[in-house]
Amino acid sequence: MDHSAWDVQGLFADEDVLHEHYTPTEIPEREDEKQELVKGLRRAFRGTAPKNMFLLGKTGQGKTATVRHTLQEFSVVANERNEDIATLYHSCSKQNSSYQVASAIVENHTGSDPRGHSQQVVFERMYDVFEEMGETVVVVLDEIDNIGDRDDLLYDIPRARNVGDVEGTKLGIIGITNDSSFLQDLDPRAKSSLYDRTIQFDAYDAHDLEQILRRRVKKAFEDGVVDDKAIPLCAALAARDMGNARQAIDYLYEAGEVALEEGSEQVLDTHVRTAEERVERRNVIDSISGLTTQDHLALAAVVSLAVCGDVPARTREVYVEYTDIAHDVDVNAITMKRVRDHLLELDLIGILDGSKRAGGSRGGKRYYWDLRTDLGATLSVIQSISRLSAAQDRILAGAENRRIGEFT
DNA sequence: TCTCCACAGGAAATTGGGGGTT
DNA sequence: AACCCCCAATTTCCTGTGGAGA
């Protein structure tokens, strides 16, 4: 029997360096931002509370890595100087309200879940946790935009000392958000009085990305394995899109996989191009599969219309298709208002395109919905959702005239 | 020019469910 | 068992919008 499929060529030296949760030891491109953080934090060594700060910037701009790295240094220095300083990093990705965030912090540190009590009680327990940690405590709340407008926590923590919720402890809070509108929605007066500094992480340009990639390549791949044209290409493709380092690294990683599959001894620019397509397709699939049933139905309605070539379509047309599909799969159909909301959410995450145009014969304004992602890829994802199996025929109706029925 | 009406979109009320205390 | 807290999704209700056709 041929076992060559199990062979591993030595392209990668250390794949972990390319994984999402790898924290680089240095980011020279973010040295300025780091110094800002240091300035805010080092006040703790003078006996003052650290500054409250907001880090602002899109995903993949090194916000989390910079903070973690800086906090790490801060702790080491504090330790050397015998300062009673503690730091707490918390990602709010799984919580969507201040209440849940406070509960999670309490649960992480005491082991008991405080949910069920009033918000006030939960906050008090959270402050108890802080007081136990040290004389000065820096709290980092990553992905804080997740809590939306239930942001009491952001007003409460900076005031805790004045109000007497914490007695001996000085609190500093660092919020990280990739949604700039989140910051605008905070009460402007509270924002300026409670938060001393916002640090903006601008998108990397192609040159920055290239430097970042080169450092990773050195660690992740064997020497000379990555062709010299491949790196700038990854950087350029990502810079053209969003200047996202995560994306650039994903391209590179996947390019390595492609090279392995093809039995190539080098990672070439052709591999990068294949990788880009794969990564993008995978991103679409991931974002769709995480949606709710109603989102899926709304999307399926647009896809169904797209299969027939009936896009862009008005909300009403999408809604009619939606009700039919909902009936097919035996799910309660919801109001048009709500379906429109779902369509708008799909627009927000880049799957649909909802353009608002002046109305036709009846005036007003109307949305015209179209698919922003590749029809074939989206259709195959829709088909893979078992819940929608009873509606496949309807969605594919008209496909044979359009010769796009053969996706799997 | 005026009215009409399908749609947009904000706000409030409702529904239902998860987790508590007493 | 009766009652409290938090929350997401949805419905209900309402006010605007603006070109076509009277």
GROMACS .gro file of C-alpha atoms (C1' of nucleotides) in nm:
model
  452
    1MET     CA    1   0.000   0.000   0.000
    2ASP     CA    2   0.115   0.351  -0.077
    3HIS     CA    3   0.158   0.557   0.236
    4SER     CA    4   0.314   0.859   0.077
    5ALA     CA    5   0.010   1.072   0.163
    6TRP     CA    6   0.128   1.061   0.522
    7ASP     CA    7   0.468   1.202   0.442
    8VAL     CA    8   0.541   1.549   0.566
    9GLN     CA    9   0.782   1.765   0.378
   10GLY     CA   10   0.988   2.006   0.573
   11LEU     CA   11   0.832   2.333   0.468
   12PHE     CA   12   0.720   2.444   0.812
   13ALA     CA   13   0.962   2.490   1.096
   14ASP     CA   14   0.705   2.603   1.352
   15GLU     CA   15   0.345   2.636   1.239
   16ASP     CA   16   0.229   2.771   1.574
   17VAL     CA   17   0.379   3.106   1.482
   18LEU     CA   18   0.108   3.138   1.218
   19HIS     CA   19  -0.184   3.045   1.439
   20GLU     CA   20  -0.438   3.300   1.544
   21HIS     CA   21  -0.351   3.308   1.911
   22TYR     CA   22   0.022   3.343   1.873
   23THR     CA   23   0.141   3.666   2.034
   24PRO     CA   24   0.451   3.810   1.871
   25THR     CA   25   0.726   3.920   2.105
   26GLU     CA   26   0.765   4.252   1.931
   27ILE     CA   27   0.578   4.475   1.693
   28PRO     CA   28   0.811   4.755   1.582
   29GLU     CA   29   0.531   4.897   1.366
   30ARG     CA   30   0.338   4.975   1.685
   31GLU     CA   31   0.618   5.128   1.889
   32ASP     CA   32   0.447   5.470   1.909
   33GLU     CA   33   0.123   5.322   2.035
   34LYS     CA   34   0.312   5.117   2.288
   35GLN     CA   35   0.486   5.425   2.423
   36GLU     CA   36   0.148   5.590   2.472
   37LEU     CA   37   0.038   5.292   2.675
   38VAL     CA   38   0.355   5.299   2.880
   39LYS     CA   39   0.304   5.669   2.954
   40GLY     CA   40  -0.044   5.600   3.081
   41LEU     CA   41   0.055   5.302   3.289
   42ARG     CA   42   0.376   5.424   3.451
   43ARG     CA   43   0.188   5.680   3.654
   44ALA     CA   44   0.115   5.385   3.880
   45PHE     CA   45   0.480   5.396   3.987
   46ARG     CA   46   0.423   5.749   4.113
   47GLY     CA   47   0.135   5.631   4.325
   48THR     CA   48  -0.131   5.770   4.093
   49ALA     CA   49  -0.402   5.565   3.930
   50PRO     CA   50  -0.311   5.458   3.575
   51LYS     CA   51  -0.481   5.644   3.294
   52ASN     CA   52  -0.803   5.508   3.155
   53MET     CA   53  -0.747   5.445   2.788
   54PHE     CA   54  -0.923   5.330   2.476
   55LEU     CA   55  -0.751   5.147   2.196
   56LEU     CA   56  -0.924   5.191   1.866
   57GLY     CA   57  -0.861   5.016   1.537
   58LYS     CA   58  -0.991   4.748   1.305
   59THR     CA   59  -0.924   4.379   1.359
   60GLY     CA   60  -0.576   4.249   1.290
   61GLN     CA   61  -0.398   4.576   1.372
   62GLY     CA   62  -0.202   4.444   1.666
   63LYS     CA   63  -0.408   4.602   1.942
   64THR     CA   64  -0.437   4.292   2.155
   65ALA     CA   65  -0.078   4.186   2.095
   66THR     CA   66   0.054   4.532   2.184
   67VAL     CA   67  -0.148   4.548   2.504
   68ARG     CA   68  -0.053   4.200   2.617
   69HIS     CA   69   0.308   4.266   2.545
   70THR     CA   70   0.306   4.602   2.724
   71LEU     CA   71   0.117   4.466   3.022
   72GLN     CA   72   0.366   4.185   3.051
   73GLU     CA   73   0.653   4.433   3.070
   74PHE     CA   74   0.457   4.645   3.314
   75SER     CA   75   0.412   4.351   3.549
   76VAL     CA   76   0.778   4.256   3.530
   77VAL     CA   77   0.892   4.609   3.610
   78ALA     CA   78   0.636   4.642   3.888
   79ASN     CA   79   0.765   4.322   4.035
   80GLU     CA   80   1.125   4.440   4.023
   81ARG     CA   81   1.029   4.757   4.201
   82ASN     CA   82   0.821   4.577   4.457
   83GLU     CA   83   0.506   4.761   4.361
   84ASP     CA   84   0.173   4.601   4.451
   85ILE     CA   85   0.035   4.610   4.100
   86ALA     CA   86  -0.184   4.357   3.925
   87THR     CA   87  -0.324   4.335   3.574
   88LEU     CA   88  -0.630   4.159   3.446
   89TYR     CA   89  -0.695   4.087   3.082
   90HIS     CA   90  -1.046   3.994   2.985
   91SER     CA   91  -1.184   3.934   2.638
   92CYS     CA   92  -1.553   4.017   2.616
   93SER     CA   93  -1.606   3.814   2.300
   94LYS     CA   94  -1.844   3.577   2.475
   95GLN     CA   95  -2.036   3.838   2.673
   96ASN     CA   96  -2.267   4.097   2.531
   97SER     CA   97  -2.357   4.315   2.825
   98SER     CA   98  -2.187   4.481   3.118
   99TYR     CA   99  -2.371   4.248   3.348
  100GLN     CA  100  -2.236   3.939   3.173
  101VAL     CA  101  -1.883   4.076   3.160
  102ALA     CA  102  -1.883   4.153   3.533
  103SER     CA  103  -2.028   3.810   3.604
  104ALA     CA  104  -1.762   3.640   3.393
  105ILE     CA  105  -1.484   3.828   3.573
  106VAL     CA  106  -1.626   3.729   3.909
  107GLU     CA  107  -1.669   3.368   3.802
  108ASN     CA  108  -1.315   3.349   3.665
  109HIS     CA  109  -1.167   3.463   3.994
  110THR     CA  110  -1.392   3.319   4.260
  111GLY     CA  111  -1.526   3.014   4.084
  112SER     CA  112  -1.884   3.100   4.169
  113ASP     CA  113  -2.130   3.235   3.915
  114PRO     CA  114  -2.306   3.548   4.047
  115ARG     CA  115  -2.572   3.559   3.776
  116GLY     CA  116  -2.923   3.591   3.908
  117HIS     CA  117  -2.838   3.870   4.145
  118SER     CA  118  -2.901   4.229   4.053
  119GLN     CA  119  -2.643   4.418   3.852
  120GLN     CA  120  -2.544   4.620   4.154
  121VAL     CA  121  -2.460   4.310   4.354
  122VAL     CA  122  -2.262   4.162   4.067
  123PHE     CA  123  -2.062   4.484   4.030
  124GLU     CA  124  -1.988   4.487   4.402
  125ARG     CA  125  -1.853   4.136   4.384
  126MET     CA  126  -1.640   4.234   4.088
  127TYR     CA  127  -1.493   4.521   4.289
  128ASP     CA  128  -1.418   4.277   4.570
  129VAL     CA  129  -1.217   4.077   4.318
  130PHE     CA  130  -1.023   4.387   4.216
  131GLU     CA  131  -0.952   4.484   4.575
  132GLU     CA  132  -0.811   4.142   4.646
  133MET     CA  133  -0.575   4.164   4.351
  134GLY     CA  134  -0.364   4.457   4.461
  135GLU     CA  135  -0.320   4.819   4.540
  136THR     CA  136  -0.323   4.920   4.176
  137VAL     CA  137  -0.517   4.713   3.925
  138VAL     CA  138  -0.522   4.758   3.549
  139VAL     CA  139  -0.823   4.600   3.384
  140VAL     CA  140  -0.811   4.538   3.011
  141LEU     CA  141  -1.144   4.477   2.845
  142ASP     CA  142  -1.082   4.344   2.495
  143GLU     CA  143  -1.352   4.344   2.229
  144ILE     CA  144  -1.553   4.569   2.452
  145ASP     CA  145  -1.777   4.678   2.163
  146ASN     CA  146  -1.951   4.345   2.212
  147ILE     CA  147  -2.153   4.490   2.497
  148GLY     CA  148  -2.321   4.736   2.264
  149ASP     CA  149  -2.507   5.008   2.447
  150ARG     CA  150  -2.528   4.813   2.772
  151ASP     CA  151  -2.208   4.983   2.873
  152ASP     CA  152  -2.271   5.074   3.238
  153LEU     CA  153  -1.945   4.908   3.327
  154LEU     CA  154  -1.744   5.166   3.135
  155TYR     CA  155  -1.897   5.445   3.339
  156ASP     CA  156  -1.894   5.257   3.666
  157ILE     CA  157  -1.535   5.137   3.691
  158PRO     CA  158  -1.367   5.478   3.650
  159ARG     CA  159  -1.590   5.618   3.923
  160ALA     CA  160  -1.571   5.324   4.159
  161ARG     CA  161  -1.305   5.482   4.376
  162ASN     CA  162  -1.487   5.811   4.421
  163VAL     CA  163  -1.815   5.644   4.493
  164GLY     CA  164  -1.652   5.413   4.743
  165ASP     CA  165  -1.711   5.083   4.568
  166VAL     CA  166  -1.341   5.018   4.606
  167GLU     CA  167  -1.155   5.146   4.908
  168GLY     CA  168  -0.782   5.099   4.889
  169THR     CA  169  -0.745   5.003   4.525
  170LYS     CA  170  -0.662   5.231   4.233
  171LEU     CA  171  -0.823   5.114   3.912
  172GLY     CA  172  -0.715   5.176   3.557
  173ILE     CA  173  -0.922   5.055   3.267
  174ILE     CA  174  -0.813   4.992   2.911
  175GLY     CA  175  -1.088   4.929   2.659
  176ILE     CA  176  -1.013   4.775   2.323
  177THR     CA  177  -1.259   4.805   2.039
  178ASN     CA  178  -1.255   4.747   1.666
  179ASP     CA  179  -1.576   4.936   1.614
  180SER     CA  180  -1.519   5.310   1.602
  181SER     CA  181  -1.891   5.384   1.617
  182PHE     CA  182  -1.898   5.219   1.956
  183LEU     CA  183  -1.685   5.496   2.100
  184GLN     CA  184  -1.897   5.765   1.940
  185ASP     CA  185  -2.207   5.622   2.100
  186LEU     CA  186  -2.065   5.653   2.448
  187ASP     CA  187  -2.194   5.957   2.632
  188PRO     CA  188  -1.948   6.224   2.512
  189ARG     CA  189  -1.924   6.399   2.848
  190ALA     CA  190  -1.857   6.077   3.035
  191LYS     CA  191  -1.616   5.974   2.764
  192SER     CA  192  -1.393   6.278   2.794
  193SER     CA  193  -1.403   6.296   3.171
  194LEU     CA  194  -1.355   5.927   3.236
  195TYR     CA  195  -1.115   5.833   2.959
  196ASP     CA  196  -0.790   6.022   2.934
  197ARG     CA  197  -0.668   5.895   2.606
  198THR     CA  198  -0.774   5.711   2.295
  199ILE     CA  199  -0.499   5.545   2.099
  200GLN     CA  200  -0.574   5.493   1.734
  201PHE     CA  201  -0.427   5.191   1.555
  202ASP     CA  202  -0.431   5.282   1.188
  203ALA     CA  203  -0.436   5.010   0.926
  204TYR     CA  204  -0.100   4.868   0.828
  205ASP     CA  205   0.019   4.956   0.481
  206ALA     CA  206   0.169   4.698   0.246
  207HIS     CA  207   0.519   4.777   0.370
  208ASP     CA  208   0.427   4.723   0.735
  209LEU     CA  209   0.255   4.398   0.649
  210GLU     CA  210   0.557   4.281   0.457
  211GLN     CA  211   0.786   4.340   0.755
  212ILE     CA  212   0.543   4.160   0.984
  213LEU     CA  213   0.527   3.866   0.746
  214ARG     CA  214   0.904   3.848   0.707
  215ARG     CA  215   0.949   3.816   1.082
  216ARG     CA  216   0.691   3.539   1.097
  217VAL     CA  217   0.833   3.360   0.797
  218LYS     CA  218   1.174   3.340   0.965
  219LYS     CA  219   1.023   3.148   1.254
  220ALA     CA  220   0.746   2.956   1.085
  221PHE     CA  221   0.916   2.823   0.773
  222GLU     CA  222   1.248   2.656   0.701
  223ASP     CA  223   1.514   2.883   0.554
  224GLY     CA  224   1.469   2.979   0.192
  225VAL     CA  225   1.148   2.786   0.150
  226VAL     CA  226   0.929   3.088   0.087
  227ASP     CA  227   0.990   3.246  -0.249
  228ASP     CA  228   1.083   3.611  -0.235
  229LYS     CA  229   0.784   3.717  -0.444
  230ALA     CA  230   0.531   3.535  -0.227
  231ILE     CA  231   0.567   3.757   0.079
  232PRO     CA  232   0.505   4.093  -0.089
  233LEU     CA  233   0.209   3.936  -0.267
  234CYS     CA  234   0.046   3.829   0.059
  235ALA     CA  235   0.111   4.176   0.195
  236ALA     CA  236  -0.029   4.348  -0.109
  237LEU     CA  237  -0.343   4.134  -0.122
  238ALA     CA  238  -0.416   4.201   0.244
  239ALA     CA  239  -0.330   4.570   0.223
  240ARG     CA  240  -0.560   4.610  -0.074
  241ASP     CA  241  -0.840   4.462   0.131
  242MET     CA  242  -0.825   4.588   0.489
  243GLY     CA  243  -0.463   4.618   0.595
  244ASN     CA  244  -0.528   4.328   0.822
  245ALA     CA  245  -0.226   4.138   0.950
  246ARG     CA  246  -0.437   3.837   1.046
  247GLN     CA  247  -0.553   3.812   0.688
  248ALA     CA  248  -0.201   3.843   0.546
  249ILE     CA  249  -0.077   3.571   0.779
  250ASP     CA  250  -0.371   3.347   0.689
  251TYR     CA  251  -0.283   3.381   0.321
  252LEU     CA  252   0.074   3.288   0.397
  253TYR     CA  253  -0.020   2.991   0.611
  254GLU     CA  254  -0.265   2.858   0.358
  255ALA     CA  255  -0.010   2.912   0.081
  256GLY     CA  256   0.219   2.685   0.277
  257GLU     CA  257  -0.055   2.423   0.292
  258VAL     CA  258  -0.114   2.453  -0.081
  259ALA     CA  259   0.256   2.412  -0.149
  260LEU     CA  260   0.260   2.099   0.066
  261GLU     CA  261  -0.036   1.953  -0.116
  262GLU     CA  262   0.121   2.014  -0.452
  263GLY     CA  263   0.445   1.858  -0.336
  264SER     CA  264   0.632   2.178  -0.404
  265GLU     CA  265   0.956   2.241  -0.223
  266GLN     CA  266   0.892   2.613  -0.219
  267VAL     CA  267   0.600   2.843  -0.144
  268LEU     CA  268   0.543   3.037  -0.465
  269ASP     CA  269   0.321   3.327  -0.560
  270THR     CA  270   0.089   3.091  -0.748
  271HIS     CA  271   0.028   2.914  -0.418
  272VAL     CA  272  -0.056   3.247  -0.259
  273ARG     CA  273  -0.321   3.316  -0.519
  274THR     CA  274  -0.482   2.979  -0.465
  275ALA     CA  275  -0.459   3.039  -0.090
  276GLU     CA  276  -0.631   3.375  -0.114
  277GLU     CA  277  -0.933   3.218  -0.283
  278ARG     CA  278  -0.951   2.940  -0.029
  279VAL     CA  279  -0.921   3.170   0.269
  280GLU     CA  280  -1.186   3.404   0.138
  281ARG     CA  281  -1.422   3.117   0.069
  282ARG     CA  282  -1.361   2.979   0.414
  283ASN     CA  283  -1.432   3.318   0.570
  284VAL     CA  284  -1.766   3.336   0.392
  285ILE     CA  285  -1.853   2.987   0.509
  286ASP     CA  286  -1.753   3.065   0.867
  287SER     CA  287  -1.949   3.386   0.886
  288ILE     CA  288  -2.260   3.226   0.741
  289SER     CA  289  -2.257   2.913   0.952
  290GLY     CA  290  -2.252   3.120   1.269
  291LEU     CA  291  -2.584   3.286   1.191
  292THR     CA  292  -2.930   3.216   1.327
  293THR     CA  293  -3.201   3.020   1.150
  294GLN     CA  294  -3.387   3.334   1.053
  295ASP     CA  295  -3.069   3.482   0.909
  296HIS     CA  296  -3.025   3.165   0.706
  297LEU     CA  297  -3.380   3.184   0.577
  298ALA     CA  298  -3.340   3.547   0.477
  299LEU     CA  299  -3.014   3.468   0.303
  300ALA     CA  300  -3.165   3.163   0.136
  301ALA     CA  301  -3.441   3.384  -0.003
  302VAL     CA  302  -3.190   3.617  -0.166
  303VAL     CA  303  -2.985   3.323  -0.294
  304SER     CA  304  -3.298   3.168  -0.438
  305LEU     CA  305  -3.375   3.488  -0.624
  306ALA     CA  306  -3.013   3.517  -0.735
  307VAL     CA  307  -3.026   3.165  -0.880
  308CYS     CA  308  -3.312   3.281  -1.101
  309GLY     CA  309  -3.123   3.598  -1.183
  310ASP     CA  310  -3.388   3.807  -1.008
  311VAL     CA  311  -3.148   4.028  -0.817
  312PRO     CA  312  -3.121   4.298  -0.707
  313ALA     CA  313  -3.461   4.244  -0.555
  314ARG     CA  314  -3.684   4.467  -0.345
  315THR     CA  315  -3.752   4.383   0.018
  316ARG     CA  316  -4.107   4.279  -0.067
  317GLU     CA  317  -3.988   4.030  -0.328
  318VAL     CA  318  -3.733   3.885  -0.090
  319TYR     CA  319  -4.002   3.861   0.175
  320VAL     CA  320  -4.239   3.667  -0.049
  321GLU     CA  321  -3.961   3.422  -0.130
  322TYR     CA  322  -3.875   3.410   0.238
  323THR     CA  323  -4.226   3.315   0.348
  324ASP     CA  324  -4.234   3.034   0.092
  325ILE     CA  325  -3.903   2.896   0.212
  326ALA     CA  326  -4.002   2.929   0.577
  327HIS     CA  327  -4.316   2.732   0.497
  328ASP     CA  328  -4.115   2.462   0.319
  329VAL     CA  329  -3.888   2.408   0.615
  330ASP     CA  330  -4.168   2.442   0.869
  331VAL     CA  331  -4.036   2.745   1.052
  332ASN     CA  332  -4.256   3.027   1.170
  333ALA     CA  333  -4.234   3.318   0.931
  334ILE     CA  334  -4.161   3.651   1.098
  335THR     CA  335  -4.269   4.002   1.005
  336MET     CA  336  -4.129   4.184   0.706
  337LYS     CA  337  -3.990   4.449   0.937
  338ARG     CA  338  -3.786   4.181   1.109
  339VAL     CA  339  -3.677   4.014   0.788
  340ARG     CA  340  -3.553   4.350   0.667
  341ASP     CA  341  -3.353   4.381   0.989
  342HIS     CA  342  -3.197   4.042   0.922
  343LEU     CA  343  -3.113   4.146   0.567
  344LEU     CA  344  -2.948   4.460   0.702
  345GLU     CA  345  -2.741   4.251   0.941
  346LEU     CA  346  -2.630   4.034   0.651
  347ASP     CA  347  -2.533   4.353   0.472
  348LEU     CA  348  -2.331   4.462   0.772
  349ILE     CA  349  -2.119   4.149   0.775
  350GLY     CA  350  -2.058   4.176   0.403
  351ILE     CA  351  -2.264   3.886   0.272
  352LEU     CA  352  -2.541   4.091   0.115
  353ASP     CA  353  -2.549   4.424  -0.051
  354GLY     CA  354  -2.849   4.637   0.033
  355SER     CA  355  -2.855   4.957  -0.166
  356LYS     CA  356  -3.108   5.220  -0.083
  357ARG     CA  357  -3.258   5.386  -0.385
  358ALA     CA  358  -3.532   5.637  -0.432
  359GLY     CA  359  -3.860   5.455  -0.472
  360GLY     CA  360  -4.025   5.379  -0.802
  361SER     CA  361  -4.385   5.454  -0.875
  362ARG     CA  362  -4.482   5.489  -0.512
  363GLY     CA  363  -4.196   5.708  -0.397
  364GLY     CA  364  -4.021   5.691  -0.064
  365LYS     CA  365  -3.703   5.485  -0.039
  366ARG     CA  366  -3.644   5.122  -0.103
  367TYR     CA  367  -3.377   4.862  -0.056
  368TYR     CA  368  -3.256   4.652  -0.342
  369TRP     CA  369  -3.082   4.338  -0.221
  370ASP     CA  370  -2.807   4.151  -0.396
  371LEU     CA  371  -2.548   3.892  -0.304
  372ARG     CA  372  -2.207   4.036  -0.232
  373THR     CA  373  -2.038   3.699  -0.199
  374ASP     CA  374  -1.983   3.446  -0.473
  375LEU     CA  375  -2.314   3.282  -0.567
  376GLY     CA  376  -2.168   2.936  -0.610
  377ALA     CA  377  -1.991   2.940  -0.275
  378THR     CA  378  -2.289   3.083  -0.092
  379LEU     CA  379  -2.528   2.840  -0.254
  380SER     CA  380  -2.318   2.545  -0.148
  381VAL     CA  381  -2.312   2.673   0.209
  382ILE     CA  382  -2.689   2.714   0.206
  383GLN     CA  383  -2.724   2.362   0.074
  384SER     CA  384  -2.509   2.228   0.354
  385ILE     CA  385  -2.741   2.365   0.622
  386SER     CA  386  -2.954   2.065   0.706
  387ARG     CA  387  -3.234   2.275   0.845
  388LEU     CA  388  -3.295   2.412   0.497
  389SER     CA  389  -3.297   2.079   0.316
  390ALA     CA  390  -3.672   2.087   0.259
  391ALA     CA  391  -3.635   2.410   0.062
  392GLN     CA  392  -3.357   2.299  -0.172
  393ASP     CA  393  -3.590   2.240  -0.464
  394ARG     CA  394  -3.743   2.583  -0.437
  395ILE     CA  395  -3.406   2.751  -0.405
  396LEU     CA  396  -3.268   2.566  -0.705
  397ALA     CA  397  -3.580   2.619  -0.916
  398GLY     CA  398  -3.473   2.797  -1.229
  399ALA     CA  399  -3.116   2.685  -1.190
  400GLU     CA  400  -3.125   2.460  -1.494
  401ASN     CA  401  -3.209   2.753  -1.722
  402ARG     CA  402  -2.913   2.935  -1.581
  403ARG     CA  403  -2.670   2.642  -1.586
  404ILE     CA  404  -2.557   2.699  -1.231
  405GLY     CA  405  -2.715   2.399  -1.065
  406GLU     CA  406  -2.411   2.180  -1.039
  407PHE     CA  407  -2.244   2.317  -0.728
  408THR     CA  408  -2.170   2.090  -0.441
  409DT     C1'  409  -4.915   7.164  -0.660
  410DC     C1'  410  -5.132   6.817  -0.379
  411DT     C1'  411  -5.229   6.368  -0.234
  412DC     C1'  412  -5.125   5.887  -0.201
  413DC     C1'  413  -4.903   5.487  -0.050
  414DA     C1'  414  -4.529   5.130  -0.010
  415DC     C1'  415  -4.177   5.127   0.223
  416DA     C1'  416  -3.811   5.280   0.592
  417DG     C1'  417  -3.688   5.297   1.051
  418DG     C1'  418  -3.729   5.436   1.558
  419DA     C1'  419  -3.952   5.332   2.002
  420DA     C1'  420  -4.214   5.077   2.309
  421DA     C1'  421  -4.443   4.659   2.439
  422DT     C1'  422  -4.459   4.168   2.433
  423DT     C1'  423  -4.293   3.700   2.453
  424DG     C1'  424  -4.037   3.351   2.639
  425DG     C1'  425  -3.634   3.162   2.846
  426DG     C1'  426  -3.221   3.124   3.159
  427DG     C1'  427  -3.070   3.201   3.622
  428DG     C1'  428  -3.160   3.337   4.088
  429DT     C1'  429  -3.383   3.409   4.625
  430DT     C1'  430  -3.702   3.337   5.006
  431DA     C1'  431  -4.457   2.825   4.488
  432DA     C1'  432  -4.420   3.305   4.422
  433DC     C1'  433  -4.141   3.640   4.285
  434DC     C1'  434  -3.695   3.894   4.110
  435DC     C1'  435  -3.313   3.999   3.759
  436DC     C1'  436  -3.133   4.001   3.284
  437DC     C1'  437  -3.180   3.947   2.801
  438DA     C1'  438  -3.273   3.840   2.288
  439DA     C1'  439  -3.599   3.828   1.944
  440DT     C1'  440  -4.004   3.979   1.770
  441DT     C1'  441  -4.434   4.235   1.714
  442DT     C1'  442  -4.683   4.648   1.728
  443DC     C1'  443  -4.732   5.117   1.659
  444DC     C1'  444  -4.603   5.515   1.487
  445DT     C1'  445  -4.385   5.900   1.200
  446DG     C1'  446  -4.130   6.010   0.769
  447DT     C1'  447  -4.018   6.003   0.287
  448DG     C1'  448  -4.079   6.134  -0.197
  449DG     C1'  449  -4.203   6.040  -0.697
  450DA     C1'  450  -4.622   5.921  -0.971
  451DG     C1'  451  -5.042   6.043  -1.097
  452DA     C1'  452  -5.471   6.318  -1.003
   0.00000   0.00000   0.00000
